[in-house]
Coordinates of C-alpha atoms and ligand atoms in Angstrom, one line a residue:
X1 CA 26.0 -57.7 27.2
X2 CA 27.6 -54.9 29.1
X3 CA 30.3 -54.6 26.5
X4 CA 27.7 -54.4 23.8
X5 CA 25.9 -51.7 25.7
X6 CA 29.2 -49.8 26.1
X7 CA 29.9 -50.1 22.4
X8 CA 26.4 -48.8 21.6
X9 CA 26.8 -45.8 23.8
X10 CA 30.2 -45.1 22.3
X11 CA 28.9 -45.4 18.8
X12 CA 25.9 -43.1 19.4
X13 CA 28.2 -40.6 21.2
X14 CA 30.6 -40.5 18.3
X15 CA 27.7 -40.3 15.9
X16 CA 26.3 -37.3 17.7
X17 CA 29.7 -35.6 18.0
X18 CA 30.2 -36.1 14.3
X19 CA 26.9 -34.7 13.4
X20 CA 27.6 -31.7 15.8
X21 CA 30.8 -31.2 13.9
X22 CA 28.9 -31.2 10.7
X23 CA 26.5 -28.6 11.8
X24 CA 29.1 -26.4 13.5
X25 CA 31.5 -26.5 10.5
X26 CA 28.7 -26.1 8.0
X27 CA 29.5 -23.1 5.8
X28 CA 26.8 -21.0 4.3
X29 CA 28.1 -21.9 0.9
X30 CA 27.9 -25.3 -0.9
X31 CA 30.7 -26.9 -2.9
X32 CA 29.7 -25.1 -6.1
X33 CA 30.0 -21.7 -4.3
X34 CA 26.3 -21.2 -4.2
X35 CA 24.4 -20.5 -1.0
X36 CA 23.3 -23.6 0.9
X37 CA 20.3 -23.7 3.1
X38 CA 22.0 -26.0 5.6
X39 CA 24.3 -23.5 7.2
X40 CA 24.2 -23.2 11.0
X41 CA 21.0 -21.6 12.4
X42 CA 19.4 -21.6 9.0
X43 CA 15.6 -22.1 9.5
X44 CA 14.3 -25.1 7.6
X45 CA 10.6 -24.3 7.4
X46 CA 10.7 -20.6 7.5
X47 CA 11.3 -18.2 4.7
X48 CA 14.8 -16.7 4.7
X49 CA 16.5 -14.9 1.8
X50 CA 19.3 -16.9 0.3
X51 CA 21.7 -14.2 1.2
X52 CA 21.9 -10.8 3.0
X53 CA 19.6 -8.7 5.1
X54 CA 15.8 -8.9 5.3
X55 CA 13.3 -7.2 7.5
X56 CA 9.5 -6.5 7.2
X57 CA 7.3 -8.5 4.9
X58 CA 5.8 -6.2 2.3
X59 CA 3.2 -6.4 -0.4
X60 CA 1.7 -9.7 0.6
X61 CA -1.0 -10.5 -1.9
X62 CA -2.6 -13.6 -3.4
X63 CA -3.2 -13.6 -7.1
X64 CA -3.9 -16.4 -9.6
X65 CA -2.8 -19.3 -7.3
X66 CA 0.3 -17.5 -6.0
X67 CA 1.1 -15.9 -2.7
X68 CA 3.5 -13.1 -3.2
X69 CA 5.9 -12.1 -0.4
X70 CA 7.9 -9.0 -0.9
X71 CA 10.3 -7.9 1.8
X72 CA 12.6 -5.2 3.0
X73 CA 15.9 -6.2 1.5
X74 CA 19.5 -5.0 1.4
X75 CA 21.1 -7.0 -1.3
X76 CA 24.6 -5.8 -0.6
X77 CA 25.0 -6.7 3.0
X78 CA 23.8 -8.6 6.1
X79 CA 23.0 -5.4 7.9
X80 CA 20.2 -2.9 7.2
X81 CA 21.0 -0.4 4.4
X82 CA 19.4 1.1 1.3
X83 CA 16.1 -0.8 1.1
X84 CA 14.8 -2.7 -1.9
X85 CA 11.8 -5.0 -2.2
X86 CA 13.0 -8.5 -2.4
X87 CA 10.5 -11.0 -3.8
X88 CA 9.5 -14.6 -3.3
X89 CA 6.4 -16.6 -4.4
X90 CA 4.7 -19.6 -2.9
X91 CA 1.8 -21.7 -4.2
X92 CA 1.1 -23.2 -0.8
X93 CA 2.3 -20.6 1.9
X94 CA 5.0 -23.2 2.9
X95 CA 7.5 -23.6 0.0
X96 CA 9.0 -20.4 -1.4
X97 CA 10.8 -19.7 -4.6
X98 CA 13.0 -16.6 -4.7
X99 CA 12.5 -14.1 -7.5
X100 CA 14.6 -11.2 -8.7
X101 CA 14.4 -7.9 -6.7
X102 CA 11.0 -6.2 -7.5
X103 CA 11.7 -2.6 -6.6
X104 CA 15.0 -0.8 -6.6
X105 CA 15.8 2.6 -5.0
X106 CA 15.6 5.6 -7.4
X107 CA 16.0 9.4 -7.3
X108 CA 13.0 9.7 -5.0
X109 CA 14.5 7.5 -2.4
X110 CA 14.9 3.9 -1.1
X111 CA 11.9 1.6 -0.9
X112 CA 10.5 1.2 2.5
X113 CA 7.6 -1.0 3.6
X114 CA 4.2 -1.1 2.0
X115 CA 1.5 -3.3 0.7
X116 CA 0.0 -4.6 -2.6
X117 CA -3.5 -5.2 -3.9
X118 CA -5.2 -6.5 -7.0
X119 CA -6.9 -3.6 -8.7
X120 CA -9.7 -5.9 -10.0
X121 CA -11.8 -3.1 -11.6
X122 CA -8.7 -1.3 -12.9
X123 CA -9.7 1.8 -10.9
X124 CA -6.1 3.1 -11.4
X125 CA -6.3 2.8 -15.1
X126 CA -2.8 1.2 -15.0
X127 CA -4.0 -2.1 -16.5
X128 CA -7.2 -3.4 -18.0
X129 CA -10.2 -5.1 -16.5
X130 CA -9.2 -8.3 -18.4
X131 CA -5.7 -8.0 -17.0
X132 CA -6.1 -6.2 -13.7
X133 CA -2.9 -4.6 -12.5
X134 CA -1.2 -5.6 -9.2
X135 CA -0.5 -2.3 -7.4
X136 CA 2.2 -1.9 -4.8
X137 CA 1.9 1.0 -2.5
X138 CA 5.1 1.8 -0.7
X139 CA 7.1 4.5 1.1
X140 CA 10.0 6.3 -0.5
X141 CA 12.6 7.3 2.1
X142 CA 14.8 10.1 0.7
X143 CA 18.1 9.9 2.6
X144 CA 19.2 13.0 0.8
X145 CA 16.4 15.1 2.2
X146 CA 16.8 13.5 5.6
X147 CA 20.5 14.4 5.5
X148 CA 19.9 18.0 4.8
X149 CA 17.7 18.2 7.9
X150 CA 14.2 18.2 6.3
X151 CA 11.2 16.5 7.9
X152 CA 9.3 15.6 4.7
X153 CA 11.6 12.8 3.5
X154 CA 9.1 10.0 3.5
X155 CA 6.3 9.9 0.8
X156 CA 4.0 7.3 -0.5
X157 CA 4.2 6.0 -4.1
X158 CA 2.8 3.2 -6.3
X159 CA 4.1 0.8 -8.8
X160 CA 2.2 -1.7 -10.9
X161 CA 2.7 -5.1 -12.5
X162 CA 0.8 -6.5 -15.5
X163 CA 2.6 -9.9 -15.5
X164 CA 1.6 -11.6 -12.3
X165 CA 4.0 -9.7 -10.2
X166 CA 7.1 -10.7 -12.2
X167 CA 8.1 -7.1 -13.2
X168 CA 7.1 -3.8 -11.8
X169 CA 6.8 -0.3 -13.4
X170 CA 6.8 2.7 -11.1
X171 CA 4.0 5.1 -11.6
X172 CA 5.3 8.1 -13.6
X173 CA 3.9 10.8 -11.3
X174 CA 5.1 9.5 -7.9
X175 CA 4.7 10.3 -5.1
X176 CA 1.0 9.9 -4.9
X177 CA 0.9 11.1 -1.3
X178 CA 3.4 13.9 -0.4
X179 CA 4.6 14.4 3.1
X180 CA 2.8 17.1 5.2
X181 CA 5.9 17.6 7.4
X182 CA 5.8 14.4 9.6
X183 CA 9.2 12.8 10.0
X184 CA 7.7 9.2 10.5
X185 CA 5.2 9.0 7.7
X186 CA 5.3 5.5 6.3
X187 CA 4.2 1.9 5.7
X188 CA 0.9 2.2 3.7
X189 CA -1.4 -0.8 4.0
X190 CA -4.3 -0.6 1.5
X191 CA -7.5 -2.5 1.3
X192 CA -10.8 -2.2 -0.5
X193 CA -13.7 -0.9 1.6
X194 CA -16.8 -2.5 0.1
X195 CA -19.4 -0.3 1.9
X196 CA -17.9 3.0 0.8
X197 CA -16.6 1.6 -2.5
X198 CA -13.2 3.1 -1.8
X199 CA -9.6 2.1 -1.2
X200 CA -8.5 2.8 2.3
X201 CA -4.9 3.4 3.3
X202 CA -3.7 3.2 6.8
X203 CA -0.4 4.9 7.4
X204 CA 1.9 5.1 10.4
X205 CA 2.4 8.7 11.4
X206 CA 4.9 8.7 14.3
X207 CA 2.4 8.3 17.3
X208 CA -0.9 7.7 15.5
X209 CA -2.4 6.2 12.4
X210 CA -3.7 8.2 9.4
X211 CA -6.7 6.9 7.4
X212 CA -6.8 8.0 3.8
X213 CA -9.3 7.1 1.0
X214 CA -9.1 7.0 -2.7
X215 CA -11.2 5.9 -5.7
X216 CA -8.2 5.1 -7.9
X217 CA -5.2 4.4 -5.7
X218 CA -3.6 7.6 -7.0
X219 CA -5.5 10.5 -5.5
X220 CA -5.6 10.2 -1.7
X221 CA -7.7 12.2 0.9
X222 CA -7.0 12.2 4.6
X223 CA -10.2 11.1 6.4
X224 CA -9.2 10.9 10.0
X225 CA -6.5 9.9 12.5
X226 CA -6.5 7.5 15.4
X227 CA -4.3 6.6 18.3
X228 CA -2.6 9.4 20.0
X229 CA -4.6 8.9 23.2
X230 CA -4.7 5.1 23.1
X231 CA -2.4 2.2 23.5
X232 CA 1.4 2.1 24.1
X233 CA 3.6 4.9 22.9
X234 CA 7.0 4.1 24.2
X235 CA 8.3 4.0 20.6
X236 CA 7.4 4.9 17.1
X237 CA 4.3 3.4 15.5
X238 CA 5.0 1.4 12.3
X239 CA 3.4 -1.0 9.8
X240 CA -0.3 -0.7 10.5
X241 CA -3.0 -2.9 9.1
X242 CA -6.8 -2.5 9.2
X243 CA -8.6 -5.9 9.0
X244 CA -12.3 -6.6 8.8
X245 CA -12.8 -9.7 10.9
X246 CA -15.9 -11.8 11.7
X247 CA -16.4 -12.4 15.4
X248 CA -16.2 -16.1 15.8
X249 CA -19.5 -17.8 16.3
X250 CA -21.6 -14.8 15.3
X251 CA -22.7 -13.1 12.2
X252 CA -21.1 -9.8 13.3
X253 CA -17.8 -8.4 12.4
X254 CA -15.4 -5.8 13.8
X255 CA -12.2 -4.1 12.5
X256 CA -8.9 -4.9 14.0
X257 CA -6.2 -2.2 13.7
X258 CA -2.8 -3.7 14.1
X259 CA 0.1 -1.4 15.0
X260 CA 3.7 -2.3 15.4
X261 CA 5.7 -0.3 17.8
X262 CA 9.5 0.0 18.3
X263 CA 10.6 0.1 21.1
X264 CA 8.0 -0.5 23.8
X265 CA 7.1 -4.2 23.4
X266 CA 6.0 -6.1 26.4
X267 CA 9.4 -7.9 26.6
X268 CA 11.6 -5.2 25.2
X269 CA 12.2 -3.7 21.8
X270 CA 9.8 -4.3 18.9
X271 CA 6.3 -5.8 19.2
X272 CA 2.8 -5.5 17.7
X273 CA -0.2 -4.1 19.6
X274 CA -3.8 -4.0 18.2
X275 CA -7.1 -2.2 18.7
X276 CA -10.6 -3.5 18.0
X277 CA -13.4 -1.2 16.8
X278 CA -15.6 -0.1 14.0
X279 CA -14.7 1.6 10.7
X280 CA -17.2 3.4 8.6
X281 CA -15.0 4.3 5.7
X282 CA -13.8 7.4 7.4
X283 CA -13.2 7.0 11.1
X284 CA -12.0 4.2 13.3
X285 CA -13.9 4.0 16.6
X286 CA -12.8 1.8 19.5
X287 CA -15.3 -0.7 20.8
X288 CA -16.3 0.5 24.3
X289 CA -15.1 -2.7 26.1
X290 CA -11.8 -2.4 24.4
X291 CA -11.1 1.1 25.6
X292 CA -10.4 -0.3 29.1
X293 CA -7.6 -2.4 27.7
X294 CA -5.8 0.3 25.9
X295 CA -6.4 3.4 28.0
X296 CA -3.7 5.7 29.2
X297 CA -3.9 6.9 32.8
X298 CA -1.9 9.5 34.5
X299 CA 0.0 7.7 37.3
X300 CA 2.3 9.0 39.9
X301 CA 5.3 8.8 37.7
X302 CA 3.7 10.0 34.6
X303 CA 1.5 8.4 32.0
X304 CA 0.8 4.7 32.4
X305 CA 0.0 3.0 29.1
X306 CA -1.7 -0.3 28.5
X307 CA -1.7 -2.3 25.3
X308 CA -3.0 -5.5 23.9
X309 CA -0.4 -7.6 22.2
X310 CA -0.7 -9.9 19.2
X311 CA 2.3 -11.9 20.4
X312 CA 4.2 -11.6 23.7
X313 CA 7.4 -13.0 22.2
X314 CA 10.3 -10.7 21.3
X315 CA 10.3 -11.8 17.6
X316 CA 7.1 -11.0 15.8
X317 CA 7.4 -7.6 14.2
X318 CA 5.9 -5.6 11.3
X319 CA 3.5 -8.3 10.5
X320 CA 0.5 -7.6 8.3
X321 CA -2.1 -9.7 6.4
X322 CA -2.3 -10.9 2.8
X323 CA -4.6 -9.0 0.5
X324 CA -7.0 -10.6 -1.9
X325 CA -7.3 -14.0 -0.2
X326 CA -10.2 -15.6 -2.1
X327 CA -13.6 -15.2 -0.4
X328 CA -14.1 -19.0 -0.5
X329 CA -11.0 -19.4 1.6
X330 CA -12.0 -16.6 3.9
X331 CA -9.0 -16.7 6.2
X332 CA -7.1 -13.7 7.6
X333 CA -3.5 -14.7 6.7
X334 CA -0.7 -13.1 8.6
X335 CA 3.0 -13.2 8.5
X336 CA 5.7 -11.2 10.3
X337 CA 9.4 -10.5 10.5
X338 CA 10.8 -12.9 13.1
X339 CA 13.3 -10.5 14.7
X340 CA 13.5 -7.4 16.8
X341 CA 15.3 -4.1 16.1
X342 CA 17.0 -4.4 19.4
X343 CA 19.4 -6.9 18.0
X344 CA 18.4 -7.7 14.5
X345 CA 21.6 -6.4 13.0
X346 CA 23.8 -8.4 15.4
X347 CA 22.2 -11.9 15.3
X348 CA 25.0 -14.5 14.7
X349 CA 24.1 -15.7 11.2
X350 CA 26.5 -15.4 8.4
X351 CA 25.1 -15.5 4.9
X352 CA 21.6 -14.1 5.7
X353 CA 19.9 -12.2 8.4
X354 CA 16.4 -12.8 9.6
X355 CA 13.5 -15.1 8.8
X356 CA 9.7 -14.6 8.5
X357 CA 7.4 -16.3 11.0
X358 CA 5.3 -19.2 9.8
X359 CA 2.1 -18.0 8.3
X360 CA -0.8 -17.7 10.7
X361 CA -4.5 -17.5 10.5
X362 CA -6.0 -14.8 12.7
X363 CA -9.4 -14.9 14.2
X364 CA -11.4 -12.6 16.4
X365 CA -12.7 -14.3 19.5
X366 CA -15.2 -13.1 22.1
X367 CA -13.1 -14.2 25.1
X368 CA -13.6 -13.7 28.8
X369 CA -11.3 -10.7 28.6
X370 CA -13.3 -9.2 25.6
X371 CA -12.6 -9.3 21.9
X372 CA -9.2 -10.8 21.2
X373 CA -7.2 -11.9 18.2
X374 CA -6.1 -15.5 18.2
X375 CA -3.2 -16.7 16.0
X376 CA -2.9 -20.2 14.7
X377 CA -0.4 -21.8 12.3
X378 CA -2.0 -22.4 8.9
X379 CA -2.9 -26.0 8.2
X380 CA -0.8 -26.0 5.0
X381 CA 2.1 -26.6 7.4
X382 CA 0.8 -30.2 7.8
X383 CA 2.5 -30.9 4.5
X384 CA 5.7 -30.8 6.3
X385 CA 4.9 -33.6 8.6
X386 CA 7.2 -36.5 7.9
X387 CA 6.4 -38.7 10.9
X388 CA 3.5 -38.1 13.3
X389 CA 3.3 -40.0 16.6
X390 CA 0.2 -39.8 18.8
X391 CA 1.3 -40.7 22.3
X392 CA -2.1 -40.1 23.9
X393 CA -2.4 -39.4 27.6
X394 CA 0.4 -39.7 30.2
X395 CA -0.6 -39.6 33.9
X396 CA 0.6 -39.1 37.4
X397 CA 4.3 -38.4 37.0
X398 CA 6.4 -35.4 38.0
X399 CA 8.6 -35.6 34.9
X400 CA 8.1 -37.0 31.3
X401 CA 10.7 -37.3 28.6
X402 CA 9.0 -36.3 25.4
X403 CA 11.8 -36.4 22.8
X404 CA 15.3 -37.9 23.4
X405 CA 18.4 -37.6 21.4
X406 CA 17.9 -41.0 19.9
X407 CA 14.7 -39.7 18.1
X408 CA 15.6 -38.2 14.8
X409 CA 13.4 -35.1 15.2
X410 CA 15.4 -31.9 15.0
X411 CA 12.6 -29.9 13.5
X412 CA 9.3 -30.6 15.1
X413 CA 5.8 -29.7 16.1
X414 CA 4.8 -30.6 19.6
X415 CA 1.2 -30.7 20.6
X416 CA 0.0 -31.4 24.2
X417 CA -2.5 -30.5 26.8
X418 CA -0.8 -29.9 30.2
X419 CA -3.2 -30.8 33.0
X420 CA -1.7 -29.3 36.1
X421 CA -3.7 -31.1 38.8
X422 CA -2.0 -29.7 41.9
X423 CA 1.2 -28.6 40.1
X424 CA 1.7 -24.9 39.9
X425 CA 5.1 -24.7 38.2
X426 CA 5.6 -26.7 35.1
X427 CA 8.8 -26.5 33.0
X428 CA 9.0 -27.6 29.4
X429 CA 12.7 -27.9 28.7
X430 CA 14.3 -28.0 25.2
X431 CA 17.9 -29.0 25.5
X432 CA 20.8 -30.1 23.4
X433 CA 23.8 -32.3 24.2
X434 CA 25.9 -29.3 24.9
X435 CA 23.7 -28.3 27.8
X436 CA 22.2 -25.3 26.0
X437 CA 18.5 -25.0 26.8
X438 CA 15.3 -23.0 26.3
X439 CA 12.6 -23.3 28.9
X440 CA 8.9 -22.6 28.8
X441 CA 7.4 -22.3 32.3
X442 CA 3.7 -22.4 33.1
X443 CA 3.0 -20.6 36.4
X444 CA -0.5 -21.9 36.9
X445 CA -1.4 -19.8 40.0
X446 CA -0.3 -16.6 38.4
X447 CA -1.6 -17.1 34.8
X448 CA 1.9 -16.4 33.5
X449 CA 4.0 -18.2 31.0
X450 CA 7.6 -17.5 30.7
X451 CA 10.1 -18.3 28.0
X452 CA 13.6 -18.3 29.1
X453 CA 16.4 -18.1 26.5
X454 CA 19.1 -17.0 28.9
X455 CA 21.0 -20.3 28.3
X456 CA 19.6 -21.1 24.9
X457 CA 22.9 -21.2 23.0
X458 CA 24.7 -18.1 21.5
X459 CA 23.3 -15.2 23.5
X460 CA 26.2 -12.8 24.0
X461 CA 25.9 -10.8 20.8
X462 CA 23.6 -8.3 22.4
X463 CA 23.2 -7.6 26.1
X464 CA 19.4 -7.8 26.2
X465 CA 19.1 -11.0 24.1
X466 CA 19.5 -13.5 27.0
X467 CA 16.1 -12.7 28.5
X468 CA 13.1 -14.3 30.1
X469 CA 10.0 -13.3 28.2
X470 CA 6.8 -13.1 30.1
X471 CA 3.3 -13.8 28.6
X472 CA -0.1 -13.6 30.1
X473 CA -2.7 -16.4 30.1
X474 CA -5.6 -17.4 32.3
X475 CA -4.7 -18.6 35.8
X476 CA -5.7 -22.0 37.3
X477 CA -7.0 -23.5 34.1
X478 CA -7.8 -27.2 34.2
X479 CA -5.6 -27.6 31.1
X480 CA -3.1 -25.5 29.1
X481 CA -3.1 -26.4 25.4
X482 CA 0.3 -26.0 23.8
X483 CA 1.2 -26.1 20.1
X484 CA 4.9 -25.5 19.5
X485 CA 6.9 -25.3 16.3
X486 CA 10.6 -25.7 16.7
X487 CA 13.0 -24.8 13.9
X488 CA 16.8 -24.5 14.0
X489 CA 16.7 -21.0 15.4
X490 CA 13.1 -20.3 16.5
X491 CA 10.2 -21.2 18.7
X492 CA 6.6 -20.4 17.9
X493 CA 4.5 -21.2 20.9
X494 CA 0.7 -21.1 20.5
X495 CA -1.1 -21.4 23.9
X496 CA -4.8 -22.2 24.3
X497 CA -5.6 -22.2 20.6
X498 CA -3.5 -19.1 19.9
X499 CA -5.0 -16.9 22.6
X500 CA -1.5 -16.3 23.9
X501 CA 1.5 -16.5 21.5
X502 CA 5.2 -16.4 22.1
X503 CA 7.5 -16.2 19.1
X504 CA 11.2 -16.2 20.0
X505 CA 14.4 -16.7 18.1
X506 CA 17.3 -18.6 19.7
X507 CA 20.7 -19.7 18.5
X508 CA 21.6 -23.1 19.9
X509 CA 25.0 -24.5 18.6
X510 CA 23.2 -27.7 17.7
X511 CA 19.5 -28.5 17.6
X512 CA 17.6 -29.2 20.7
X513 CA 17.2 -32.9 20.6
X514 CA 15.9 -33.5 24.1
X515 CA 12.5 -32.3 25.3
X516 CA 11.3 -33.0 28.8
X517 CA 8.6 -31.6 31.0
X518 CA 8.7 -31.4 34.8
X519 CA 6.3 -30.2 37.4
X520 CA 6.8 -29.3 41.1
X521 CA 4.4 -32.2 41.8
X522 CA 2.6 -34.8 39.7
X523 CA 0.6 -33.7 36.7
X524 CA -1.0 -35.2 33.6
X525 CA -0.5 -34.7 29.9
X526 CA -3.3 -35.3 27.4
X527 CA -3.2 -35.7 23.7
X528 CA 0.5 -35.7 23.2
X529 CA 1.5 -35.6 19.5
X530 CA 5.0 -35.2 18.2
X531 CA 5.4 -34.5 14.5
X532 CA 8.8 -34.6 12.9
X533 CA 8.9 -31.9 10.2
X534 CA 10.7 -31.8 6.8
X535 CA 12.8 -29.0 5.4
X536 CA 11.1 -26.8 2.8
X537 CA 14.4 -26.3 0.9
Ligands
FRU1 C1 9.7 -1.5 10.4 C2 10.3 -0.5 9.6 C3 9.3 0.3 8.8 C4 10.1 0.8 7.6 C5 11.1 -0.3 7.4 C6 12.4 0.2 6.9 O1 10.5 -2.6 10.8 O2 11.1 0.4 10.4 O3 8.7 1.3 9.5 O4 9.3 1.1 6.5 O5 11.2 -1.0 8.6 O6 13.2 -0.9 6.5

């Protein structure tokens, strides 16, 4: 019996070593010389380009059964460079098919971030009402003008597609919005404003947002600006989005203005803040209650800024929402770049660089702290569940093993309610057999949740990467609901139905196959469910 046990241990050890070996030696290229999706660190249920550099999602629009994802893309290298719009299409928000590059640089510049809309009534005249054009609105960045020291090197332009986004024609009289002399003048996000029957463009203008209106997507008029005196300004403002959102449980709605900022995030580098208010087609006005949360005060050592963050994690940037999601669907669908300018160019991947987050559905909730955006993974992700185990409630222990190496899950979703009882420190530990680990700590008395990636795997490629990220939640709750998606190189942690979110990339040498949770004294777990997930590739 003992020998048998020994043999079993030996076998399982050698099995795990062999599989480690496979992962470690996995090259980004398959035998035929093509790119494989099984190279080390490659996310299995997140979008990554087959090869080369990617940053912001661009032009996300739904049309005729297809979700289009364009993205900042450098097809020649795995570091940032002359930007193109790469393109992928999904029918279900989960599986993506790569398409040829949609927009190439030209004599006006390289193609920076922007958005896309369906021009249903052919207001632009670039299609017909029978075949409405898809219009992409993007920023040209002229490196030539920048290099000769000018300030007006970023302009806004449009392109259109009459074949369901497959090919794009640039408008002959670009740019449609010249630069008034603002160095950072970019990332147009356009939406249709029903009440004023106009297109509204929000544009990042260094330290504030410009609001422009148009009846035809070609002629734009500045209506107002917002933001110099509000929110966080420790970095440049980028990638805004103006979203009309119903307030959950009421018949009212408000506008959320999302603004990415780099640097200045709550845990360093890039992050996304937001503001809640009203928009009348011309001006964005903060809701009174919200002013408290984003006001700047003159402190002893200068201005103290406060912000409200969409995600506390280090790796949710430049996210915006999909245009033209059908009314009968009604969701606000959001996706972001899962990286951070602080280290994006250095992360240890070979064939590709950067993934997108999983798509999320945003809601506006009237919470105890006021109006807040919650983020939740879209339910389409349930398609990926290969094996779902309900473990129910576990009680009165100091430590529980949730997943062990003998379970096959390497990609998983973990759902559980942590009921602290008297415990005030609870660590959820994700570890692999090499001793690398990422730790989520709930500090019940403080209302703080930390995510520690200091020993998560490969961390030494940038000095700030091995960090402990801090997120805020409510203290002393009777339970903390956790919904966690773990891919080969990321965590997406949704706390209390997405009221607090932590998105963080990590680079463990082999997947985290052990998950345990330990408190400083006994505590309970309710509704534990572990779902093993399939790869989308
Ligand atoms: C945000 C950003 C945008 C810009 C793009 C360039 O990550 O800096 O402001 O348009 O990336 O790639």
